[in-house]
mmCIF file of C-alpha atoms in Angstrom:
data_model
loop_
_atom_site.group_PDB
_atom_site.id
_atom_site.type_symbol
_atom_site.label_atom_id
_atom_site.label_comp_id
_atom_site.label_asym_id
_atom_site.label_seq_id
_atom_site.Cartn_x
_atom_site.Cartn_y
_atom_site.Cartn_z
ATOM 1 C CA UNK V 1 -1.747 54.920 47.221
ATOM 2 C CA UNK V 2 -5.289 54.822 48.533
ATOM 3 C CA UNK V 3 -8.331 54.388 46.316
ATOM 4 C CA UNK V 4 -9.327 58.003 46.797
ATOM 5 C CA UNK V 5 -5.848 59.279 45.913
ATOM 6 C CA UNK V 6 -5.790 57.084 42.823
ATOM 7 C CA UNK V 7 -9.238 58.281 41.729
ATOM 8 C CA UNK V 8 -8.239 61.925 42.159
ATOM 9 C CA UNK V 9 -5.013 61.353 40.233
ATOM 10 C CA UNK V 10 -6.963 59.673 37.425
ATOM 11 C CA UNK V 11 -9.499 62.508 37.222
ATOM 12 C CA UNK V 12 -6.635 64.984 37.130
ATOM 13 C CA UNK V 13 -5.080 63.281 34.080
ATOM 14 C CA UNK V 14 -8.155 61.712 32.445
ATOM 15 C CA UNK V 15 -8.334 64.250 29.629
ATOM 16 C CA UNK V 16 -4.606 63.870 28.851
ATOM 17 C CA UNK V 17 -4.908 60.081 28.795
ATOM 18 C CA UNK V 18 -7.888 60.161 26.446
ATOM 19 C CA UNK V 19 -6.116 62.665 24.161
ATOM 20 C CA UNK V 20 -3.056 60.420 23.912
ATOM 21 C CA UNK V 21 -5.153 57.329 23.158
ATOM 22 C CA UNK V 22 -7.316 59.154 20.617
ATOM 23 C CA UNK V 23 -4.229 60.569 18.889
ATOM 24 C CA UNK V 24 -2.955 56.985 18.589
ATOM 25 C CA UNK V 25 -6.419 55.996 17.273
ATOM 26 C CA UNK V 26 -6.770 53.188 19.797
ATOM 27 C CA UNK V 27 -9.247 54.637 22.288
ATOM 28 C CA UNK V 28 -11.807 52.180 23.630
ATOM 29 C CA UNK V 29 -14.005 52.965 26.637
ATOM 30 C CA UNK V 30 -14.214 49.364 27.904
ATOM 31 C CA UNK V 31 -10.473 48.894 27.635
ATOM 32 C CA UNK V 32 -9.977 52.188 29.445
ATOM 33 C CA UNK V 33 -12.033 50.896 32.385
ATOM 34 C CA UNK V 34 -10.154 47.591 32.437
ATOM 35 C CA UNK V 35 -6.876 49.479 32.462
ATOM 36 C CA UNK V 36 -8.089 51.714 35.286
ATOM 37 C CA UNK V 37 -8.778 48.664 37.442
ATOM 38 C CA UNK V 38 -5.470 46.969 36.598
ATOM 39 C CA UNK V 39 -3.460 50.112 37.275
ATOM 40 C CA UNK V 40 -5.324 50.696 40.537
ATOM 41 C CA UNK V 41 -4.386 47.173 41.696
ATOM 42 C CA UNK V 42 -0.793 47.838 40.665
ATOM 43 C CA UNK V 43 -0.771 51.198 42.487
ATOM 44 C CA UNK V 44 -2.035 49.552 45.681
ATOM 45 C CA UNK V 45 1.103 47.394 45.750
ATOM 46 C CA UNK V 46 3.618 49.999 44.518
ATOM 47 C CA UNK V 47 2.216 53.003 46.400
ATOM 48 C CA UNK V 48 3.656 55.504 43.954
ATOM 49 C CA UNK V 49 3.395 56.090 40.222
ATOM 50 C CA UNK V 50 5.956 58.576 38.918
ATOM 51 C CA UNK V 51 4.344 59.549 35.620
ATOM 52 C CA UNK V 52 0.640 58.709 35.766
ATOM 53 C CA UNK V 53 -0.192 59.371 32.105
ATOM 54 C CA UNK V 54 2.719 57.335 30.698
ATOM 55 C CA UNK V 55 2.130 54.482 33.109
ATOM 56 C CA UNK V 56 -1.587 54.419 32.314
ATOM 57 C CA UNK V 57 -0.939 54.458 28.552
ATOM 58 C CA UNK V 58 1.650 51.691 28.957
ATOM 59 C CA UNK V 59 -0.852 49.507 30.851
ATOM 60 C CA UNK V 60 -3.496 50.334 28.246
ATOM 61 C CA UNK V 61 -1.179 49.445 25.337
ATOM 62 C CA UNK V 62 -0.391 46.032 26.819
ATOM 63 C CA UNK V 63 -4.080 45.235 27.070
ATOM 64 C CA UNK V 64 -4.796 46.680 23.628
ATOM 65 C CA UNK V 65 -2.046 44.597 21.984
ATOM 66 C CA UNK V 66 -3.166 41.481 23.846
ATOM 67 C CA UNK V 67 -6.732 42.004 22.597
ATOM 68 C CA UNK V 68 -5.528 42.638 19.027
ATOM 69 C CA UNK V 69 -3.490 39.443 19.086
ATOM 70 C CA UNK V 70 -6.451 37.483 20.433
ATOM 71 C CA UNK V 71 -8.806 38.864 17.796
ATOM 72 C CA UNK V 72 -6.318 38.175 15.008
ATOM 73 C CA UNK V 73 -6.133 34.516 16.064
ATOM 74 C CA UNK V 74 -9.846 33.951 16.497
ATOM 75 C CA UNK V 75 -12.582 34.796 14.053
ATOM 76 C CA UNK V 76 -15.340 36.817 15.582
ATOM 77 C CA UNK V 77 -18.911 36.275 14.493
ATOM 78 C CA UNK V 78 -21.987 38.366 15.002
ATOM 79 C CA UNK V 79 -25.297 36.858 16.153
ATOM 80 C CA UNK V 80 -26.646 36.445 12.615
ATOM 81 C CA UNK V 81 -23.558 34.508 11.492
ATOM 82 C CA UNK V 82 -23.757 32.272 14.562
ATOM 83 C CA UNK V 83 -27.434 31.590 13.847
ATOM 84 C CA UNK V 84 -26.661 30.612 10.242
ATOM 85 C CA UNK V 85 -23.994 28.186 11.472
ATOM 86 C CA UNK V 86 -26.445 26.572 13.873
ATOM 87 C CA UNK V 87 -29.019 25.841 11.164
ATOM 88 C CA UNK V 88 -28.578 22.362 9.811
ATOM 89 C CA UNK V 89 -28.029 22.279 6.082
ATOM 90 C CA UNK V 90 -29.802 19.221 4.735
ATOM 91 C CA UNK V 91 -28.074 19.419 1.364
ATOM 92 C CA UNK V 92 -24.935 17.828 2.764
ATOM 93 C CA UNK V 93 -26.634 15.487 5.239
ATOM 94 C CA UNK V 94 -25.847 12.388 3.172
ATOM 95 C CA UNK V 95 -22.211 13.451 2.847
ATOM 96 C CA UNK V 96 -21.910 13.991 6.611
ATOM 97 C CA UNK V 97 -23.534 10.625 7.322
ATOM 98 C CA UNK V 98 -21.039 8.942 4.999
ATOM 99 C CA UNK V 99 -18.143 10.703 6.733
ATOM 100 C CA UNK V 100 -19.484 9.597 10.132
ATOM 101 C CA UNK V 101 -19.694 6.001 8.914
ATOM 102 C CA UNK V 102 -16.090 6.163 7.678
ATOM 103 C CA UNK V 103 -14.925 7.654 10.972
ATOM 104 C CA UNK V 104 -16.795 4.977 12.912
ATOM 105 C CA UNK V 105 -15.144 2.242 10.781
ATOM 106 C CA UNK V 106 -11.725 3.754 11.443
ATOM 107 C CA UNK V 107 -12.441 3.963 15.176
ATOM 108 C CA UNK V 108 -13.589 0.310 15.202
ATOM 109 C CA UNK V 109 -10.436 -0.681 13.333
ATOM 110 C CA UNK V 110 -8.292 1.297 15.773
ATOM 111 C CA UNK V 111 -10.151 -0.185 18.761
ATOM 112 C CA UNK V 112 -9.646 -3.799 17.711
ATOM 113 C CA UNK V 113 -6.043 -3.541 16.506
ATOM 114 C CA UNK V 114 -3.469 -2.556 19.096
ATOM 115 C CA UNK V 115 -0.882 -0.269 17.523
ATOM 116 C CA UNK V 116 2.834 -0.995 17.713
ATOM 117 C CA UNK V 117 4.488 0.948 20.534
ATOM 118 C CA UNK V 118 1.199 1.925 22.151
ATOM 119 C CA UNK V 119 1.329 1.723 25.950
ATOM 120 C CA UNK V 120 -2.277 2.150 27.034
ATOM 121 C CA UNK V 121 -4.511 1.132 24.164
ATOM 122 C CA UNK V 122 -7.687 0.704 26.225
ATOM 123 C CA UNK V 123 -7.422 4.217 27.616
ATOM 124 C CA UNK V 124 -6.734 5.669 24.152
ATOM 125 C CA UNK V 125 -9.839 3.926 22.811
ATOM 126 C CA UNK V 126 -11.936 5.184 25.731
ATOM 127 C CA UNK V 127 -10.679 8.770 25.217
ATOM 128 C CA UNK V 128 -11.394 8.574 21.494
ATOM 129 C CA UNK V 129 -14.925 7.233 22.023
ATOM 130 C CA UNK V 130 -15.746 9.931 24.569
ATOM 131 C CA UNK V 131 -14.401 12.580 22.202
ATOM 132 C CA UNK V 132 -16.475 11.133 19.370
ATOM 133 C CA UNK V 133 -19.537 11.378 21.643
ATOM 134 C CA UNK V 134 -18.927 15.122 21.854
ATOM 135 C CA UNK V 135 -17.259 15.513 25.241
ATOM 136 C CA UNK V 136 -14.613 18.206 25.619
ATOM 137 C CA UNK V 137 -11.047 17.404 26.609
ATOM 138 C CA UNK V 138 -11.768 18.773 30.088
ATOM 139 C CA UNK V 139 -14.860 16.569 30.498
ATOM 140 C CA UNK V 140 -12.916 13.542 29.292
ATOM 141 C CA UNK V 141 -10.094 14.250 31.737
ATOM 142 C CA UNK V 142 -12.574 14.269 34.632
ATOM 143 C CA UNK V 143 -14.305 11.110 33.444
ATOM 144 C CA UNK V 144 -11.120 9.114 32.743
ATOM 145 C CA UNK V 145 -9.275 10.685 35.700
ATOM 146 C CA UNK V 146 -6.215 11.871 33.781
ATOM 147 C CA UNK V 147 -4.921 15.371 33.095
ATOM 148 C CA UNK V 148 -6.351 17.470 30.306
ATOM 149 C CA UNK V 149 -2.957 17.577 28.593
ATOM 150 C CA UNK V 150 -2.810 13.765 28.695
ATOM 151 C CA UNK V 151 -6.212 13.671 26.979
ATOM 152 C CA UNK V 152 -4.993 16.118 24.337
ATOM 153 C CA UNK V 153 -1.799 14.137 23.715
ATOM 154 C CA UNK V 154 -3.728 10.880 23.554
ATOM 155 C CA UNK V 155 -6.109 12.311 20.963
ATOM 156 C CA UNK V 156 -3.238 13.706 18.889
ATOM 157 C CA UNK V 157 -1.397 10.364 18.900
ATOM 158 C CA UNK V 158 -4.585 8.477 18.111
ATOM 159 C CA UNK V 159 -5.452 10.731 15.175
ATOM 160 C CA UNK V 160 -1.906 10.361 13.814
ATOM 161 C CA UNK V 161 -2.125 6.566 14.118
ATOM 162 C CA UNK V 162 -5.510 6.514 12.399
ATOM 163 C CA UNK V 163 -4.158 8.712 9.592
ATOM 164 C CA UNK V 164 -1.173 6.377 9.180
ATOM 165 C CA UNK V 165 -3.492 3.380 9.138
ATOM 166 C CA UNK V 166 -5.735 5.034 6.585
ATOM 167 C CA UNK V 167 -2.757 5.822 4.338
ATOM 168 C CA UNK V 168 -1.563 2.215 4.564
ATOM 169 C CA UNK V 169 -5.049 0.967 3.681
ATOM 170 C CA UNK V 170 -5.178 3.201 0.604
ATOM 171 C CA UNK V 171 -1.788 2.060 -0.705
#
């Protein structure tokens, strides 16, 4: 199906598509445009779409459900909320400094005491320090020259070991 044929087919059924989506109360103009592009790319490969309206609505529903799932897993914030989060609250500054000191002590303890069963302690310490400095897992993986998943696993294991150490120190 050529681009012109697809465009004509869409214009022919546009009103029907919008009616179906509005009746389902899920109509969104941006999502409609995204679906148009995705279906056009699909139509280029397949050449023929038997039922244009149903196929379009099916493509739309997949994108709609994917967006709903994404939004349900991640909190969305407006600009004002983001601004409030960026403002430093001095009322808990002392508390945060104390937490940072405790974390630094735990990191020093972890750095100087090799854990039982740990294969690459130096690398784990380096990954932890870089993470503490504020680097992302991706940035750490480039700097240490290991995969991003290896960085993630290293951090998870390190945090678990530090938690276990902290629990032993409390008891």
